[in-house]
Short mmCIF file of C-alpha atoms (C1' of nucleotides) in Angstrom, two decimals:
data_model
loop_
_atom_site.label_atom_id
_atom_site.label_comp_id
_atom_site.label_asym_id
_atom_site.label_seq_id
_atom_site.Cartn_x
_atom_site.Cartn_y
_atom_site.Cartn_z
CA MET A 1088 9.69 1.68 44.73
CA LYS A 1089 12.21 -0.27 42.82
CA VAL A 1090 13.32 0.05 38.71
CA LEU A 1091 14.60 -1.70 36.84
CA LEU A 1092 16.43 -0.28 33.57
CA VAL A 1093 16.47 -2.03 30.94
CA GLU A 1094 19.34 -0.03 28.56
CA ASP A 1095 22.61 -1.29 26.39
CA ASP A 1096 24.40 2.12 25.63
CA GLN A 1097 26.19 2.82 29.45
CA PHE A 1098 25.42 6.93 27.87
CA HIS A 1099 21.99 6.17 27.62
CA ALA A 1100 21.70 4.26 30.82
CA SER A 1101 23.79 6.86 32.66
CA TYR A 1102 21.63 10.22 31.88
CA MET A 1103 18.22 8.18 32.80
CA GLU A 1104 19.47 7.36 35.93
CA ASP A 1105 20.38 11.00 36.69
CA VAL A 1106 16.46 12.42 35.46
CA LEU A 1107 15.54 9.16 37.30
CA VAL A 1108 16.64 9.43 41.58
CA GLU A 1109 16.24 13.28 40.19
CA THR A 1110 12.73 13.61 38.97
CA LEU A 1111 11.41 10.42 41.01
CA PRO A 1112 11.58 10.53 45.28
CA GLU A 1113 10.15 7.59 45.55
CA VAL A 1114 12.88 5.18 43.80
CA THR A 1115 14.59 3.62 45.75
CA GLN A 1116 16.31 1.59 43.69
CA ILE A 1117 17.91 1.26 40.52
CA PHE A 1118 18.45 -2.00 39.23
CA HIS A 1119 20.26 -2.25 36.15
CA ALA A 1120 19.83 -4.74 32.32
CA GLN A 1121 21.47 -4.92 29.03
CA ASN A 1122 19.14 -7.33 27.52
CA GLY A 1123 15.76 -8.96 27.20
CA ASP A 1124 16.98 -11.79 28.77
CA GLU A 1125 18.32 -10.00 31.69
CA ALA A 1126 15.31 -7.72 32.10
CA GLU A 1127 13.36 -11.17 32.48
CA GLN A 1128 15.27 -12.36 35.80
CA GLU A 1129 15.92 -9.10 36.99
CA ALA A 1130 12.31 -8.34 36.96
CA ARG A 1131 11.37 -11.79 38.19
CA ALA A 1132 14.13 -11.68 41.16
CA MET A 1133 13.18 -8.46 42.43
CA ALA A 1134 9.90 -8.23 41.79
CA ILE A 1135 9.95 -4.71 39.87
CA ASP A 1136 6.99 -3.33 38.93
CA ALA A 1137 7.81 0.21 36.97
CA VAL A 1138 10.64 -0.05 34.08
CA VAL A 1139 11.90 1.83 31.58
CA MET A 1140 12.90 -0.21 28.40
CA ASP A 1141 15.15 0.47 25.67
CA LEU A 1142 13.56 -0.78 22.24
CA ARG A 1143 16.37 -1.94 20.18
CA MET A 1144 19.00 -4.41 22.31
CA SER A 1145 21.17 -7.14 20.92
CA GLN A 1146 19.95 -10.35 22.81
CA ARG A 1147 16.36 -9.73 23.21
CA ASN A 1148 14.60 -7.45 22.27
CA GLY A 1149 11.82 -5.16 24.90
CA ILE A 1150 8.61 -6.23 23.08
CA GLU A 1151 9.89 -9.51 23.74
CA ALA A 1152 10.57 -8.72 27.51
CA ALA A 1153 7.53 -7.27 27.67
CA ARG A 1154 5.21 -9.67 27.03
CA THR A 1155 6.88 -11.84 29.72
CA LEU A 1156 6.63 -8.89 32.24
CA TRP A 1157 3.14 -8.58 31.48
CA GLN A 1158 2.08 -12.07 31.91
CA GLU A 1159 4.08 -12.83 35.10
CA ARG A 1160 3.02 -9.32 36.27
CA PRO A 1161 -0.41 -7.19 34.35
CA GLU A 1162 0.08 -4.33 36.69
CA THR A 1163 4.18 -3.95 35.33
CA ARG A 1164 4.89 -0.33 34.58
CA ILE A 1165 6.67 0.15 31.96
CA LEU A 1166 8.06 3.29 29.86
CA PHE A 1167 9.62 2.22 26.15
CA TRP A 1168 12.03 4.75 25.54
CA SER A 1169 13.35 4.81 21.91
CA ASN A 1170 15.40 5.89 19.19
CA TYR A 1171 12.96 5.31 16.91
CA ALA A 1172 9.72 5.84 15.59
CA ASP A 1173 8.92 3.03 13.78
CA GLU A 1174 5.73 1.94 13.32
CA ALA A 1175 5.83 -1.76 14.09
CA TYR A 1176 7.84 -1.00 17.86
CA LEU A 1177 4.55 0.66 18.09
CA ARG A 1178 2.15 -1.35 16.53
CA GLY A 1179 4.21 -4.35 18.29
CA ILE A 1180 3.04 -2.58 21.98
CA SER A 1181 -0.36 -2.85 21.67
CA ALA A 1182 -0.65 -5.34 20.24
CA ILE A 1183 0.93 -7.35 23.89
CA VAL A 1184 0.06 -3.72 26.48
CA PRO A 1185 -2.67 -6.04 28.73
CA GLU A 1186 -6.17 -4.31 29.92
CA ASP A 1187 -5.75 -1.60 31.62
CA SER A 1188 -1.52 -1.82 31.51
CA ALA A 1189 0.00 1.52 32.16
CA TYR A 1190 2.77 2.54 29.61
CA GLY A 1191 4.35 5.08 27.66
CA TYR A 1192 6.40 5.34 24.64
CA LEU A 1193 8.69 8.51 24.44
CA LEU A 1194 11.96 9.33 22.10
CA LYS A 1195 15.47 9.60 23.42
CA THR A 1196 15.51 12.47 21.61
CA ALA A 1197 12.49 14.12 24.17
CA PRO A 1198 13.95 16.96 26.71
CA ARG A 1199 14.81 16.22 29.88
CA ASP A 1200 11.82 17.75 30.55
CA ARG A 1201 9.21 16.04 29.02
CA LEU A 1202 10.86 12.49 29.79
CA LYS A 1203 10.47 13.79 33.73
CA LEU A 1204 6.27 13.73 33.19
CA ALA A 1205 6.37 10.99 31.18
CA LEU A 1206 8.61 9.16 34.57
CA ARG A 1207 6.02 10.54 36.37
CA ALA A 1208 2.82 9.83 34.67
CA VAL A 1209 3.45 6.28 33.95
CA LEU A 1210 5.70 4.93 36.78
CA ILE A 1211 4.38 6.92 39.60
CA GLU A 1212 0.29 7.76 38.23
CA GLY A 1213 0.21 4.56 36.05
CA GLN A 1214 -1.00 7.19 33.29
CA ILE A 1215 -0.63 6.22 29.54
CA MET A 1216 1.44 7.98 26.97
CA VAL A 1217 3.07 8.19 23.99
CA ASP A 1218 4.88 10.88 22.48
CA ARG A 1219 3.13 13.67 19.90
CA GLU A 1220 6.70 13.53 18.20
CA ILE A 1221 6.54 9.86 16.87
CA HIS A 1222 3.18 10.47 15.12
CA ARG A 1223 4.33 13.54 13.30
CA LEU A 1224 7.69 11.88 12.72
CA GLN A 1225 5.88 8.46 10.76
CA ARG A 1226 3.90 10.75 8.96
CA ALA A 1227 7.03 12.42 7.64
CA LYS A 1228 8.36 9.19 6.19
CA GLY A 1229 5.68 8.22 3.78
CA GLN A 1230 4.19 6.32 5.50
CA PRO A 1231 0.88 4.41 3.88
CA ARG A 1232 -2.11 6.24 2.23
CA THR A 1233 -4.57 4.88 5.42
CA SER A 1234 -2.91 2.45 7.83
CA LEU A 1235 -3.39 -1.05 7.69
CA ASP A 1236 -5.97 -2.85 9.87
CA ASP A 1237 -5.49 -6.08 12.06
CA SER A 1238 -6.35 -8.67 9.04
CA GLU A 1239 -4.42 -7.09 6.33
CA TYR A 1240 -1.17 -6.93 8.79
CA ALA A 1241 -1.29 -9.65 10.33
CA VAL A 1242 -1.36 -11.13 6.40
CA LEU A 1243 2.04 -9.17 5.57
CA LEU A 1244 4.14 -10.59 7.85
CA ASP A 1245 3.12 -14.11 6.42
CA LEU A 1246 4.20 -12.67 3.64
CA ALA A 1247 7.08 -10.85 4.65
CA ILE A 1248 8.63 -14.20 6.47
CA GLY A 1249 7.88 -15.91 2.71
CA LEU A 1250 4.92 -17.98 2.77
CA GLN A 1251 2.46 -18.78 0.13
CA ASP A 1252 -0.68 -18.22 -0.34
CA ARG A 1253 -2.27 -21.41 0.03
CA LEU A 1254 -0.12 -21.02 4.03
CA ILE A 1255 -1.59 -17.67 4.99
CA ALA A 1256 -4.48 -18.79 3.70
CA GLU A 1257 -4.33 -21.99 5.79
CA ARG A 1258 -3.02 -20.26 8.62
CA ARG A 1259 -5.14 -17.34 8.61
CA GLY A 1260 -8.30 -18.91 7.61
CA MET A 1261 -9.54 -17.86 5.04
CA SER A 1262 -10.03 -19.10 1.74
CA LEU A 1263 -7.13 -18.56 -0.98
CA ARG A 1264 -9.00 -15.53 -2.81
CA THR A 1265 -9.35 -13.71 0.38
CA VAL A 1266 -5.01 -12.98 0.93
CA GLN A 1267 -5.03 -12.41 -2.32
CA ASN A 1268 -7.13 -9.69 -1.59
CA ARG A 1269 -5.58 -8.47 1.51
CA LEU A 1270 -3.02 -9.16 -1.12
CA LEU A 1271 -4.89 -5.98 -3.26
CA SER A 1272 -5.10 -3.57 -0.36
CA LEU A 1273 -2.36 -4.21 0.62
CA TYR A 1274 0.17 -3.37 -2.44
CA ASP A 1275 -2.58 -0.70 -2.29
CA LYS A 1276 -2.22 0.90 0.68
CA LEU A 1277 1.52 0.45 0.74
CA GLY A 1278 2.02 2.22 -2.19
CA VAL A 1279 3.16 -0.98 -4.82
CA ASP A 1280 2.91 0.65 -8.17
CA ASP A 1281 2.86 -0.72 -10.85
CA ALA A 1282 3.10 2.28 -13.05
CA HIS A 1283 6.58 3.80 -12.26
CA GLU A 1284 7.25 4.06 -16.10
CA ASP A 1285 5.50 1.00 -17.46
CA LEU A 1286 8.35 -0.83 -15.16
CA PRO A 1287 7.49 -3.95 -14.03
CA ILE A 1288 7.48 -4.64 -10.59
CA ASN A 1289 7.28 -7.86 -8.52
CA LYS A 1290 4.89 -7.24 -5.75
CA ARG A 1291 5.26 -8.80 -3.18
CA VAL A 1292 8.78 -8.54 -2.29
CA ARG A 1293 8.17 -4.81 -3.70
CA ALA A 1294 5.56 -5.06 -0.53
CA LEU A 1295 7.65 -5.76 1.97
CA ASN A 1296 10.14 -3.58 0.75
CA ARG A 1297 8.13 -0.39 1.48
CA ALA A 1298 6.77 -1.68 3.99
CA LEU A 1299 10.25 -1.70 5.49
CA VAL A 1300 11.36 1.93 4.21
CA THR A 1301 7.95 3.22 5.67
CA ARG A 1302 8.54 1.83 8.76
CA THR A 1303 5.37 -0.19 8.14
CA LEU A 1304 7.82 -3.53 9.70
CA ASN A 1305 11.40 -3.44 10.85
CA ILE A 1306 13.76 -6.36 11.11
CA GLU A 1307 12.91 -7.25 14.71
CA THR A 1308 9.54 -7.39 13.54
CA LEU A 1309 10.92 -9.97 10.83
CA GLU A 1310 12.30 -11.42 13.57
CA THR A 1311 9.70 -12.01 16.03
CA ALA A 1312 6.82 -12.86 13.36
CA GLN A 1313 9.66 -16.60 12.40
CA ARG A 1314 8.82 -17.33 15.98
CA ASP A 1315 5.42 -17.38 15.69
CA PHE A 1316 5.16 -19.09 12.86
CA ASP A 1317 7.48 -21.30 13.80
CA ARG A 1318 5.66 -21.73 17.16
CA TRP A 1319 2.07 -22.22 15.39
CA GLN A 1320 4.37 -24.76 13.05
CA ALA A 1321 5.18 -26.49 15.64
CA GLY A 1322 2.03 -26.76 17.45
CA ARG A 1323 -0.22 -28.04 14.42
CA GLY A 1324 1.31 -31.88 13.20
CA MET B 1175 44.13 19.45 13.22
CA LYS B 1176 40.42 20.51 11.96
CA VAL B 1177 38.17 17.39 12.99
CA LEU B 1178 34.57 16.95 11.90
CA LEU B 1179 32.70 15.25 14.17
CA VAL B 1180 29.60 13.86 12.78
CA GLU B 1181 27.01 12.59 14.95
CA ASP B 1182 23.24 12.74 16.49
CA ASP B 1183 23.21 11.60 19.18
CA GLN B 1184 24.40 14.50 21.84
CA PHE B 1185 25.89 11.63 24.64
CA HIS B 1186 27.54 9.91 21.98
CA ALA B 1187 29.05 13.87 20.28
CA SER B 1188 29.84 14.35 23.64
CA TYR B 1189 31.90 11.48 24.90
CA MET B 1190 33.69 11.02 21.27
CA GLU B 1191 34.86 15.23 22.04
CA ASP B 1192 36.34 14.08 25.01
CA VAL B 1193 38.09 11.31 24.40
CA LEU B 1194 39.06 13.42 20.46
CA VAL B 1195 41.12 16.59 22.73
CA GLU B 1196 42.17 14.37 25.21
CA THR B 1197 43.79 11.98 22.65
CA LEU B 1198 45.03 14.11 19.85
CA PRO B 1199 46.81 17.29 20.39
CA GLU B 1200 46.97 17.82 16.92
CA VAL B 1201 43.24 19.01 16.56
CA THR B 1202 43.05 22.08 17.23
CA GLN B 1203 39.61 23.05 16.53
CA ILE B 1204 36.38 20.50 16.56
CA PHE B 1205 33.50 21.09 13.99
CA HIS B 1206 29.83 19.53 14.75
CA ALA B 1207 27.73 17.97 12.24
CA GLN B 1208 23.80 16.18 13.36
CA ASN B 1209 23.48 14.00 9.30
CA GLY B 1210 25.20 13.66 6.37
CA ASP B 1211 23.96 17.10 4.19
CA GLU B 1212 24.93 19.07 7.19
CA ALA B 1213 28.80 17.10 7.04
CA GLU B 1214 28.74 17.76 3.77
CA GLN B 1215 28.49 21.20 4.00
CA GLU B 1216 30.98 21.92 7.08
CA ALA B 1217 33.56 19.81 5.29
CA ARG B 1218 33.72 22.09 2.31
CA ALA B 1219 32.93 24.88 3.87
CA MET B 1220 36.15 24.50 6.13
CA ALA B 1221 38.07 22.34 4.13
CA ILE B 1222 38.04 19.55 7.47
CA ASP B 1223 40.66 16.47 7.00
CA ALA B 1224 39.83 13.85 9.02
CA VAL B 1225 36.10 13.14 10.34
CA VAL B 1226 34.75 10.65 13.02
CA MET B 1227 30.90 9.76 11.44
CA ASP B 1228 28.44 7.88 12.79
CA LEU B 1229 26.35 5.74 9.86
CA ARG B 1230 22.55 5.73 11.64
CA MET B 1231 21.71 9.23 10.91
CA SER B 1232 18.29 10.37 10.21
CA GLN B 1233 18.91 12.45 6.83
CA ARG B 1234 21.48 10.96 4.92
CA ASN B 1235 23.65 7.96 6.09
CA GLY B 1236 27.03 8.15 7.39
CA ILE B 1237 28.18 6.20 4.20
CA GLU B 1238 25.98 8.26 2.00
CA ALA B 1239 27.86 11.68 2.78
CA ALA B 1240 31.52 9.83 2.65
CA ARG B 1241 31.35 9.02 -0.77
CA THR B 1242 30.59 12.77 -1.29
CA LEU B 1243 33.24 13.80 0.90
CA TRP B 1244 35.85 11.29 -0.67
CA GLN B 1245 34.99 12.32 -4.47
CA GLU B 1246 35.78 15.90 -3.65
CA ARG B 1247 39.01 14.91 -1.40
CA PRO B 1248 40.12 11.56 -1.62
CA GLU B 1249 42.28 12.43 0.94
CA THR B 1250 40.59 12.86 3.42
CA ARG B 1251 39.98 10.13 6.68
CA ILE B 1252 37.40 9.03 7.98
CA LEU B 1253 36.65 7.23 11.44
CA PHE B 1254 33.60 5.87 10.74
CA TRP B 1255 32.33 4.78 14.76
CA SER B 1256 29.16 2.76 14.39
CA ASN B 1257 26.34 0.80 16.76
CA TYR B 1258 26.00 -1.93 14.92
CA ALA B 1259 28.55 -4.12 12.95
CA ASP B 1260 26.42 -5.00 9.72
CA GLU B 1261 27.44 -6.32 7.60
CA ALA B 1262 25.77 -3.91 4.63
CA TYR B 1263 27.33 -1.45 6.19
CA LEU B 1264 31.32 -2.37 6.12
CA ARG B 1265 30.25 -3.28 2.54
CA GLY B 1266 29.14 0.00 1.74
CA ILE B 1267 31.90 1.02 3.07
CA SER B 1268 33.95 -0.50 0.81
CA ALA B 1269 32.44 0.18 -1.87
CA ILE B 1270 33.05 4.01 -2.24
CA VAL B 1271 36.52 3.93 0.33
CA PRO B 1272 38.95 5.74 -2.73
CA GLU B 1273 42.14 3.76 -3.30
CA ASP B 1274 44.60 5.25 -0.66
CA SER B 1275 42.30 6.50 1.84
CA ALA B 1276 42.67 5.95 5.34
CA TYR B 1277 39.46 5.12 6.83
CA GLY B 1278 38.48 3.33 9.99
CA TYR B 1279 35.08 1.24 11.50
CA LEU B 1280 35.14 0.62 15.02
CA LEU B 1281 31.78 0.03 17.60
CA LYS B 1282 30.51 1.85 19.45
CA THR B 1283 31.24 -0.33 22.63
CA ALA B 1284 34.96 -0.06 21.60
CA PRO B 1285 36.28 0.35 24.97
CA ARG B 1286 37.97 3.83 25.54
CA ASP B 1287 41.95 2.89 24.84
CA ARG B 1288 40.72 1.25 21.33
CA LEU B 1289 38.97 4.45 20.62
CA LYS B 1290 42.11 6.32 21.21
CA LEU B 1291 44.07 3.63 19.54
CA ALA B 1292 41.83 3.87 16.10
CA LEU B 1293 41.80 7.30 16.29
CA ARG B 1294 44.93 8.07 16.71
CA ALA B 1295 45.82 5.47 14.17
CA VAL B 1296 43.46 6.93 11.52
CA LEU B 1297 43.31 10.29 11.74
CA ILE B 1298 47.03 11.12 12.88
CA GLU B 1299 49.09 7.38 10.52
CA GLY B 1300 46.52 7.46 7.95
CA GLN B 1301 45.95 3.56 8.15
CA ILE B 1302 43.15 1.25 7.90
CA MET B 1303 41.71 0.07 10.68
CA VAL B 1304 38.92 -1.97 11.61
CA ASP B 1305 37.01 -3.57 15.06
CA ARG B 1306 38.10 -6.97 14.92
CA GLU B 1307 35.00 -7.24 16.75
CA ILE B 1308 32.94 -6.38 13.86
CA HIS B 1309 33.68 -9.79 12.13
CA ARG B 1310 32.82 -12.15 15.15
CA LEU B 1311 29.48 -10.00 15.42
CA GLN B 1312 28.86 -10.93 12.15
CA ARG B 1313 29.51 -14.51 12.33
CA ALA B 1314 27.20 -14.65 15.51
CA LYS B 1315 23.99 -13.74 13.88
CA GLY B 1316 24.93 -17.20 11.28
CA GLN B 1317 25.02 -14.65 8.43
CA PRO B 1318 25.03 -16.90 4.88
CA ARG B 1319 27.62 -19.71 4.25
CA THR B 1320 30.08 -18.41 1.98
CA SER B 1321 30.14 -14.77 1.28
CA LEU B 1322 28.43 -13.26 -1.37
CA ASP B 1323 29.98 -12.05 -4.69
CA ASP B 1324 29.94 -8.46 -6.15
CA SER B 1325 27.69 -9.59 -9.23
CA GLU B 1326 25.08 -11.75 -6.32
CA TYR B 1327 25.16 -8.56 -4.37
CA ALA B 1328 23.93 -6.74 -7.26
CA VAL B 1329 21.62 -8.78 -8.38
CA LEU B 1330 20.49 -8.88 -4.37
CA LEU B 1331 19.62 -5.26 -4.80
CA ASP B 1332 17.86 -5.63 -7.68
CA LEU B 1333 15.55 -8.43 -5.77
CA ALA B 1334 15.08 -6.26 -3.40
CA ILE B 1335 13.94 -3.11 -4.61
CA GLY B 1336 11.37 -5.43 -6.37
CA LEU B 1337 12.50 -5.68 -10.13
CA GLN B 1338 11.78 -8.73 -12.18
CA ASP B 1339 14.46 -10.79 -13.66
CA ARG B 1340 13.81 -9.89 -17.05
CA LEU B 1341 14.77 -5.70 -16.10
CA ILE B 1342 17.82 -7.14 -13.61
CA ALA B 1343 19.14 -8.84 -17.14
CA GLU B 1344 18.69 -5.14 -18.83
CA ARG B 1345 20.53 -3.03 -15.88
CA ARG B 1346 23.22 -5.42 -15.30
CA GLY B 1347 23.75 -6.40 -19.34
CA MET B 1348 23.48 -10.07 -18.34
CA SER B 1349 20.73 -12.86 -20.29
CA LEU B 1350 17.38 -13.77 -17.94
CA ARG B 1351 18.64 -17.00 -17.85
CA THR B 1352 22.03 -15.86 -15.74
CA VAL B 1353 19.47 -14.10 -13.52
CA GLN B 1354 17.82 -16.63 -12.59
CA ASN B 1355 21.46 -18.29 -12.26
CA ARG B 1356 22.36 -15.56 -10.34
CA LEU B 1357 19.20 -16.37 -7.77
CA LEU B 1358 19.89 -19.83 -7.53
CA SER B 1359 23.36 -19.30 -5.72
CA LEU B 1360 21.90 -16.35 -3.86
CA TYR B 1361 19.06 -19.10 -2.34
CA ASP B 1362 21.73 -21.31 -1.38
CA LYS B 1363 24.15 -19.19 0.11
CA LEU B 1364 21.77 -16.70 1.67
CA GLY B 1365 20.18 -20.56 3.43
CA VAL B 1366 16.90 -20.01 1.69
CA ASP B 1367 15.46 -22.97 1.81
CA ASP B 1368 12.13 -25.09 0.31
CA ALA B 1369 12.72 -27.89 3.12
CA HIS B 1370 11.71 -27.01 6.77
CA GLU B 1371 8.95 -29.79 6.66
CA ASP B 1372 7.79 -29.59 2.76
CA LEU B 1373 6.70 -26.27 3.12
CA PRO B 1374 6.70 -24.60 0.20
CA ILE B 1375 7.74 -21.17 0.56
CA ASN B 1376 8.22 -17.62 -1.47
CA LYS B 1377 11.86 -17.98 -2.77
CA ARG B 1378 12.13 -14.46 -3.53
CA VAL B 1379 10.38 -13.00 -0.55
CA ARG B 1380 12.70 -14.92 1.80
CA ALA B 1381 15.56 -13.99 -0.58
CA LEU B 1382 15.10 -10.79 0.97
CA ASN B 1383 13.94 -11.73 4.42
CA ARG B 1384 17.00 -13.74 5.15
CA ALA B 1385 19.32 -10.68 3.83
CA LEU B 1386 17.68 -8.47 6.14
CA VAL B 1387 17.99 -10.70 9.28
CA THR B 1388 21.62 -11.58 8.55
CA ARG B 1389 23.08 -8.38 8.09
CA THR B 1390 23.92 -8.44 4.39
CA LEU B 1391 21.29 -6.20 4.28
CA ASN B 1392 19.38 -3.09 5.93
CA ILE B 1393 17.20 -0.90 5.57
CA GLU B 1394 19.38 2.04 4.72
CA THR B 1395 20.89 -0.38 1.96
CA LEU B 1396 17.06 -0.83 0.26
CA GLU B 1397 17.21 3.09 0.78
CA THR B 1398 20.18 3.85 -1.16
CA ALA B 1399 20.24 0.80 -3.89
CA GLN B 1400 16.41 2.02 -4.75
CA ARG B 1401 18.22 5.85 -5.44
CA ASP B 1402 20.92 4.26 -7.14
CA PHE B 1403 18.33 3.05 -9.36
CA ASP B 1404 16.25 6.12 -10.19
CA ARG B 1405 19.57 7.55 -11.38
CA TRP B 1406 20.38 5.05 -13.94
CA GLN B 1407 16.34 4.66 -14.91
CA ALA B 1408 16.36 8.55 -15.32
CA GLY B 1409 19.51 8.54 -17.40
CA ARG B 1410 18.31 6.19 -20.34
CA GLY B 1411 15.27 6.83 -22.21
"C1'" DA C 627 -38.82 -6.76 3.89
"C1'" DT C 628 -36.54 -4.89 0.54
"C1'" DC C 629 -32.53 -2.52 -0.95
"C1'" DC C 630 -27.33 -0.70 -1.12
"C1'" DC C 631 -22.90 -1.50 0.08
"C1'" DT C 632 -19.21 -4.66 1.77
"C1'" DC C 633 -16.64 -8.19 2.04
"C1'" DT C 634 -15.88 -13.22 1.09
"C1'" DT C 635 -15.57 -17.18 -2.23
"C1'" DG C 636 -14.49 -19.85 -6.33
"C1'" DC C 637 -13.17 -19.82 -11.66
"C1'" DG C 638 -10.31 -19.10 -15.03
"C1'" DG C 639 -6.12 -17.67 -17.54
"C1'" DG C 640 -2.76 -14.16 -18.87
"C1'" DT C 641 1.88 -13.38 -16.75
"C1'" DT C 642 5.55 -14.08 -13.62
"C1'" DC C 643 9.13 -17.44 -11.40
"C1'" DC C 644 11.60 -21.26 -10.61
"C1'" DC C 645 14.82 -24.58 -12.44
"C1'" DG C 646 16.77 -29.52 -14.92
"C1'" DC C 647 18.51 -30.19 -19.48
"C1'" DA C 648 21.86 -29.54 -22.52
"C1'" DA C 649 24.92 -26.58 -26.04
"C1'" DC C 650 29.12 -23.65 -25.81
"C1'" DA C 651 31.86 -20.68 -24.75
"C1'" DC C 652 36.78 -19.68 -21.62
"C1'" DT C 653 39.68 -21.41 -17.98
"C1'" DT C 654 43.53 -24.23 -16.37
"C1'" DC C 655 45.84 -28.17 -15.72
"C1'" DT C 656 47.47 -32.62 -17.47
"C1'" DA D 1064 46.76 -30.96 -27.69
"C1'" DG D 1065 42.91 -32.53 -24.93
"C1'" DA D 1066 40.58 -33.34 -20.46
"C1'" DA D 1067 37.97 -31.54 -16.50
"C1'" DG D 1068 35.70 -27.63 -14.32
"C1'" DT D 1069 33.46 -23.40 -14.34
"C1'" DG D 1070 29.92 -19.96 -15.99
"C1'" DT D 1071 26.81 -18.74 -19.97
"C1'" DT D 1072 22.43 -18.65 -22.33
"C1'" DG D 1073 18.53 -21.26 -25.39
"C1'" DC D 1074 14.77 -23.61 -24.25
"C1'" DG D 1075 10.44 -26.17 -21.84
"C1'" DG D 1076 7.49 -27.06 -19.39
"C1'" DG D 1077 5.21 -27.05 -13.62
"C1'" DA D 1078 3.74 -23.92 -10.26
"C1'" DA D 1079 2.71 -19.49 -8.28
"C1'" DC D 1080 1.00 -15.19 -8.58
"C1'" DC D 1081 -2.34 -11.38 -10.09
"C1'" DC D 1082 -6.20 -10.35 -10.56
"C1'" DG D 1083 -11.30 -9.36 -13.68
"C1'" DC D 1084 -15.60 -11.66 -13.30
"C1'" DA D 1085 -19.77 -12.32 -10.52
"C1'" DA D 1086 -21.91 -15.06 -7.28
"C1'" DG D 1087 -22.98 -15.34 -2.92
"C1'" DA D 1088 -23.77 -13.77 3.03
"C1'" DG D 1089 -23.89 -10.98 5.65
"C1'" DG D 1090 -25.50 -5.75 7.74
"C1'" DG D 1091 -27.39 -2.02 8.29
"C1'" DA D 1092 -30.90 2.28 6.70
"C1'" DT D 1093 -34.76 3.12 5.09
#
DNA sequence: ATCCCTCTTGCGGGTTCCCGCAACACTTCT
DNA sequence: AGAAGTGTTGCGGGAACCCGCAAGAGGGAT
């Protein structure tokens, strides 16, 4: 079995390689990539079907690389391995994982045993596995009261790249007032509170701020949202 | 000589310890801390005067910890050691470094030799040293045309936490119109462009977005800006 | 079918934002 | 001193935003 290890931190990479050879005798070859672009090329060239992927990388991040990989070969098994428990990453992943694909999400701080377990479960057995720790950490961040539904999240992304209500309405096929209703519930769920000692605030900016601080969005999310918008924008005269 | 190593990634910590003992025979003891809070306690308890500090940590980030350390003992020598070349970090550091203090900023990707050099230059010789690589990487990010001056940056922080023009004016002691002038130049420098195919945008949100994407701000900056504001807010009726 | 609940949409108006214009400072150069 | 440049401030108005209110439009449950 061939495994592709996508990781730009050399220490983490060599640790993972260690654990891989120790844990999975099935593995015959380990390929390396430093970023998303290299990962795609390697995977294509070597017909890889098992990947361990860091999420935060310089060029092209793990989620975008994974999307391409899965588009080409949906049966690819991917274990995401990250320092961060951002909801943004989880949401990004679940937005691109195909029907019936095996994947996992593990924190880099996970003990060696749990890493071994996850490697076997995801890469060999084709299971789905998400580190419990992730949800625990998210709770500690003081995250939104209730989680956002898909349409709220979509509007949040549009808000975050600076679109005006009218344009959001057009893009998402809602009326202007409906967009504003979504914004209202966003403000509510993100804890955008006009109160705070009768201090008036700019709700729009505050919403983005809160989304970032609660790790509902992160900077990479903003970048990919922008690219998605540009693509949509390009295909419509 | 006692050195405090503040780093929450065990691989990086042990690598750094390695290099420390190999490079600096002057070092007699190495203490460890996992986050900013521990760092402060250790430094106080052990009368530390040389620190190697990661910037991105869970509890309290490196910059805030450094501020406290330097307040208590301005002669402390600190080498910041980070994965990221965010302008936000650089600006945060130069905002808190005391007159005549020795510090350095090095990327974790720096080769071992450069790390050795920086360790000796900063911790032993008391020099100031900033990795050239940092500026190179920043340029690659498509950063703002010209860099922001201090008053523009202050207004940007206020905007980023969601304050309205009026409140910014009050806090910074400017007139409303002056705040708006600052915003205008911010929009310009951050590349907030109304154009883009005659698509109207929300400039305020867009400014925050651009500041984040160009790494002028990062999420931790938002968090500390909020704390600063709360403190200001507490001390005034 | 009727009632109830949720979601959507239009309307209206109060507020904030964005910014051109013009009047002053204040500095600097000649 | 005079001129020319730069930064600050007030005024005014058009556009965008926020949101209460109320009229539908579906979707279950009884």
